[in-house]
Short mmCIF file of C-alpha atoms in Angstrom, two decimals:
data_model
loop_
_atom_site.label_atom_id
_atom_site.label_comp_id
_atom_site.label_asym_id
_atom_site.label_seq_id
_atom_site.Cartn_x
_atom_site.Cartn_y
_atom_site.Cartn_z
CA MET A 74 26.14 -5.53 17.96
CA LYS A 75 26.71 -8.13 15.25
CA ASP A 76 29.15 -7.41 12.46
CA PHE A 77 26.60 -7.06 9.70
CA ARG A 78 29.27 -6.47 7.06
CA GLU A 79 30.69 -9.92 7.82
CA MET A 80 27.20 -11.39 7.50
CA LYS A 81 26.94 -9.80 4.06
CA GLN A 82 30.34 -11.19 3.05
CA ARG A 83 29.33 -14.69 4.19
CA GLY A 84 26.03 -14.46 2.35
CA GLU A 85 24.15 -14.84 5.63
CA LYS A 86 20.78 -13.11 5.39
CA ILE A 87 19.93 -10.48 8.00
CA THR A 88 16.48 -10.60 9.58
CA ALA A 89 14.66 -7.52 10.86
CA LEU A 90 11.15 -6.70 12.02
CA ARG A 91 9.35 -3.50 12.97
CA VAL A 92 8.06 -3.69 16.55
CA TYR A 93 6.23 -1.26 18.83
CA ASP A 94 5.62 -2.84 22.26
CA TYR A 95 7.30 -4.80 25.06
CA PRO A 96 5.72 -8.28 24.73
CA THR A 97 6.19 -8.45 20.96
CA ALA A 98 9.77 -7.22 21.27
CA ARG A 99 10.53 -9.83 23.91
CA LEU A 100 8.99 -12.65 21.87
CA LEU A 101 10.90 -11.72 18.72
CA ASP A 102 14.13 -11.21 20.64
CA GLU A 103 13.76 -14.68 22.16
CA SER A 104 13.13 -16.02 18.64
CA GLY A 105 16.56 -14.88 17.46
CA ILE A 106 15.75 -11.91 15.21
CA ASP A 107 18.85 -9.89 14.26
CA ILE A 108 17.38 -6.38 14.25
CA ILE A 109 14.33 -4.90 15.94
CA LEU A 110 13.23 -1.56 14.52
CA VAL A 111 10.82 0.73 16.33
CA GLY A 112 9.32 2.04 13.11
CA ASP A 113 7.28 5.17 12.67
CA SER A 114 4.90 2.84 10.84
CA LEU A 115 3.38 2.59 14.31
CA GLY A 116 1.44 5.64 13.17
CA MET A 117 -0.77 3.44 11.00
CA VAL A 118 -0.74 -0.01 12.62
CA VAL A 119 -0.82 1.10 16.27
CA LEU A 120 -2.07 4.69 16.48
CA GLY A 121 -4.54 4.71 13.60
CA TYR A 122 -3.02 7.60 11.64
CA GLU A 123 -3.35 7.82 7.87
CA ASP A 124 0.41 7.72 7.37
CA THR A 125 3.69 8.33 9.23
CA THR A 126 3.65 12.11 8.90
CA SER A 127 1.60 12.59 12.08
CA VAL A 128 3.92 10.60 14.32
CA THR A 129 5.62 12.75 16.96
CA LEU A 130 8.96 12.52 18.67
CA GLU A 131 7.32 11.91 22.04
CA GLU A 132 5.32 8.99 20.61
CA MET A 133 8.47 7.42 19.18
CA LEU A 134 10.36 7.89 22.45
CA HIS A 135 7.46 6.32 24.35
CA HIS A 136 7.40 3.20 22.18
CA THR A 137 11.18 2.94 22.09
CA ARG A 138 11.26 2.81 25.90
CA ALA A 139 8.69 0.00 25.88
CA VAL A 140 10.48 -2.05 23.22
CA ALA A 141 13.87 -1.57 24.88
CA ARG A 142 12.59 -3.29 28.02
CA GLY A 143 12.01 -6.47 26.02
CA VAL A 144 15.24 -6.63 24.01
CA GLN A 145 18.34 -8.46 25.22
CA GLN A 146 20.05 -9.82 22.09
CA ALA A 147 18.82 -8.05 18.94
CA LEU A 148 20.11 -4.69 17.75
CA LEU A 149 17.48 -2.08 18.63
CA VAL A 150 17.09 0.64 15.99
CA THR A 151 14.60 3.50 16.07
CA ASP A 152 13.10 5.62 13.31
CA MET A 153 13.57 9.36 13.64
CA PRO A 154 10.15 10.88 12.88
CA ILE A 155 9.48 13.59 10.33
CA HIS A 156 10.90 17.07 11.05
CA THR A 157 13.19 15.85 13.83
CA TYR A 158 16.29 15.91 11.63
CA ASP A 159 15.81 18.96 9.42
CA THR A 160 19.34 20.18 10.28
CA PRO A 161 22.50 18.30 11.30
CA GLN A 162 22.30 19.80 14.79
CA GLN A 163 18.68 18.74 15.24
CA ALA A 164 19.45 15.28 13.86
CA LEU A 165 22.18 14.72 16.45
CA GLN A 166 19.99 16.02 19.28
CA THR A 167 17.17 13.68 18.25
CA ALA A 168 19.50 10.70 17.87
CA ARG A 169 20.86 11.25 21.38
CA LYS A 170 17.35 11.33 22.81
CA PHE A 171 16.68 7.88 21.36
CA ILE A 172 19.97 6.49 22.63
CA ASN A 173 19.13 7.83 26.08
CA VAL A 174 15.86 5.82 26.20
CA GLY A 175 17.39 2.54 25.09
CA ALA A 176 17.92 2.55 21.32
CA GLN A 177 21.28 1.31 20.08
CA ALA A 178 21.06 2.87 16.61
CA VAL A 179 18.86 5.29 14.67
CA LYS A 180 17.45 5.56 11.16
CA LEU A 181 16.30 8.50 9.04
CA GLU A 182 14.94 8.71 5.52
CA GLY A 183 17.05 10.13 2.70
CA GLY A 184 20.28 9.67 0.83
CA ALA A 185 22.67 12.20 -0.65
CA ASP A 186 20.45 15.07 0.45
CA HIS A 187 20.89 14.08 4.11
CA VAL A 188 24.60 13.35 4.24
CA ALA A 189 25.26 16.23 6.64
CA GLN A 190 22.68 14.85 9.08
CA ILE A 191 24.06 11.32 8.80
CA LYS A 192 27.63 12.46 9.35
CA ALA A 193 26.61 14.46 12.41
CA ILE A 194 25.17 11.27 13.90
CA THR A 195 27.93 8.84 12.94
CA THR A 196 30.73 11.25 13.86
CA ALA A 197 29.26 11.34 17.36
CA GLY A 198 29.66 7.56 17.55
CA ILE A 199 25.98 6.68 17.17
CA PRO A 200 25.32 3.68 14.86
CA PHE A 201 23.17 4.66 11.88
CA MET A 202 20.94 2.77 9.46
CA GLY A 203 20.06 4.43 6.15
CA HIS A 204 16.75 4.37 4.27
CA ILE A 205 16.36 5.10 0.56
CA GLY A 206 13.82 4.37 -2.17
CA MET A 207 10.20 4.86 -1.20
CA LEU A 208 10.23 7.30 1.72
CA PRO A 209 7.01 6.99 3.75
CA GLN A 210 7.50 10.39 5.38
CA SER A 211 7.33 11.90 1.87
CA VAL A 212 4.33 9.85 0.73
CA ARG A 213 2.09 12.88 0.31
CA GLU A 214 4.60 14.69 -1.89
CA GLN A 215 5.30 11.52 -3.88
CA GLY A 216 1.62 10.80 -4.49
CA GLY A 217 1.47 7.39 -2.84
CA TYR A 218 3.54 4.25 -2.38
CA ARG A 219 5.18 3.58 -5.74
CA ILE A 220 7.98 1.33 -6.93
CA LYS A 221 11.24 3.24 -7.30
CA GLY A 222 13.94 2.74 -9.90
CA ARG A 223 11.81 2.24 -12.99
CA SER A 224 13.81 4.72 -15.09
CA GLN A 225 17.58 4.69 -15.68
CA LEU A 226 17.85 8.17 -14.19
CA GLU A 227 16.03 7.14 -11.02
CA ALA A 228 18.09 3.96 -10.71
CA GLU A 229 21.32 5.95 -10.97
CA ALA A 230 20.10 8.40 -8.32
CA LEU A 231 19.27 5.53 -5.97
CA LEU A 232 22.73 4.04 -6.41
CA ALA A 233 24.25 7.45 -5.69
CA ASP A 234 22.10 7.67 -2.56
CA ALA A 235 23.27 4.27 -1.37
CA ARG A 236 26.91 5.16 -1.90
CA ALA A 237 26.45 8.49 -0.14
CA VAL A 238 24.84 6.81 2.87
CA GLU A 239 27.66 4.26 3.01
CA ALA A 240 30.34 6.97 2.77
CA ALA A 241 28.64 8.93 5.56
CA GLY A 242 29.13 6.01 7.94
CA ALA A 243 25.92 3.94 7.86
CA PHE A 244 26.26 0.28 8.89
CA SER A 245 23.35 -0.77 6.62
CA VAL A 246 20.65 0.72 4.43
CA VAL A 247 16.96 -0.10 3.99
CA LEU A 248 15.78 -0.33 0.37
CA GLU A 249 12.03 0.23 0.31
CA ILE A 250 9.90 -0.75 -2.69
CA LEU A 251 12.65 -0.71 -5.29
CA LEU A 252 12.59 -2.54 -8.60
CA ALA A 253 14.22 -5.88 -7.80
CA ASP A 254 16.97 -5.53 -10.40
CA VAL A 255 17.89 -2.08 -9.07
CA ALA A 256 17.99 -3.39 -5.50
CA LYS A 257 20.29 -6.18 -6.68
CA GLN A 258 22.61 -3.70 -8.41
CA ILE A 259 22.83 -1.57 -5.27
CA THR A 260 23.43 -4.62 -3.09
CA ASN A 261 26.34 -5.66 -5.29
CA ALA A 262 27.78 -2.14 -5.49
CA ILE A 263 28.16 -1.29 -1.80
CA SER A 264 29.96 -3.02 1.08
CA ILE A 265 27.32 -2.40 3.75
CA PRO A 266 24.26 -4.68 3.92
CA THR A 267 21.02 -3.78 2.18
CA ILE A 268 17.82 -4.58 4.06
CA GLY A 269 14.93 -4.91 1.64
CA ILE A 270 11.23 -4.34 2.06
CA GLY A 271 9.25 -4.98 -1.10
CA SER A 272 12.51 -4.86 -3.10
CA GLY A 273 13.03 -8.46 -4.13
CA GLU A 274 15.07 -11.37 -2.81
CA HIS A 275 18.58 -10.20 -3.68
CA CYS A 276 19.03 -7.82 -0.75
CA ASP A 277 21.32 -8.85 2.10
CA GLY A 278 18.37 -9.03 4.47
CA GLN A 279 14.66 -8.43 4.80
CA ILE A 280 12.49 -6.31 7.08
CA LEU A 281 8.73 -6.34 7.56
CA VAL A 282 6.13 -4.79 9.83
CA THR A 283 5.37 -7.44 12.45
CA HIS A 284 1.64 -6.73 12.18
CA ASP A 285 1.82 -7.59 8.46
CA LEU A 286 3.83 -10.75 9.10
CA ILE A 287 1.39 -12.16 11.67
CA GLY A 288 -1.85 -10.83 10.20
CA LEU A 289 -2.58 -8.43 13.06
CA PHE A 290 -3.64 -5.53 10.81
CA PRO A 291 -6.16 -7.18 8.45
CA TRP A 292 -7.54 -3.99 6.93
CA PHE A 293 -4.50 -3.58 4.67
CA THR A 294 -1.72 -5.98 3.71
CA PRO A 295 1.05 -4.87 1.30
CA LYS A 296 1.23 -6.85 -1.94
CA PHE A 297 4.74 -8.08 -1.15
CA VAL A 298 3.72 -9.63 2.19
CA SER A 299 2.62 -13.23 2.73
CA PRO A 300 1.40 -13.40 6.35
CA GLU A 301 2.71 -16.34 8.35
CA ALA A 302 -0.24 -16.24 10.76
CA ARG A 303 -3.76 -14.79 11.12
CA VAL A 304 -3.64 -13.28 14.58
CA ALA A 305 -6.54 -10.91 13.88
CA ASP A 306 -8.81 -13.89 13.24
CA GLU A 307 -7.68 -15.51 16.50
CA ILE A 308 -8.42 -12.32 18.44
CA ARG A 309 -11.90 -12.06 16.95
CA THR A 310 -12.57 -15.73 17.72
CA ALA A 311 -11.37 -15.37 21.33
CA ALA A 312 -13.38 -12.17 21.87
CA ARG A 313 -16.57 -13.71 20.48
CA ALA A 314 -16.08 -16.81 22.64
CA PHE A 315 -15.67 -14.60 25.71
CA ILE A 316 -18.78 -12.59 24.82
CA GLU A 317 -20.87 -15.73 24.30
CA ARG A 318 -19.61 -17.42 27.46
CA THR A 319 -20.18 -14.30 29.56
CA ARG A 320 -23.68 -13.67 28.24
CA GLY A 321 -24.57 -17.32 28.43
CA GLY A 322 -23.55 -17.38 32.07
CA THR A 323 -26.00 -14.62 32.96
#
């Protein structure tokens, strides 16, 4: 496991991608990515769910096993799905299940309101990544994916969350869809790295969904993503060529 705090101190940006299968994990690991996260975003981009709230523990364990087989160098982190960390005891039990199938660290959503769960995990010696700001598992209660930190009160609460996560033993924290200035303030205020997604360029690192990065889920692309490839177009082209060649041969 790399010393991500030292990377932050050196100003070296941390790279992370959300991955859900063996070949993609292996390719990204060979490319030198720092962190591979088995995200519960697989609910939308792999399983076809409306959001992450339908993702089960068994589904996450299944995909974590697959990804773990392809990772040799990167730190492998796994999302703990909704309602698998409602209590500190449950959180620790769930974290151990992920470690047992190959994860090296776990992540759950929440800040000061989940300190007990985080401490239960870190006290047991399991590396933990925090996640504050927009919380996808709470998207239905929050009424959609909205930028966080627009008001002074909300910005102060986010900073308190970040400090609480750090104090509870997290080695880093994801900042999802925060106002860029607020993300910058948090990044400067804590000693652990911030990993941004849709939160501006001042975080200590960045994370994206691989499908968004390579254009493999063309039906929706977040506004903050600029795809580096158009894999969906290549798949369609290859499939149509196969269809035409096969039918032409008969």
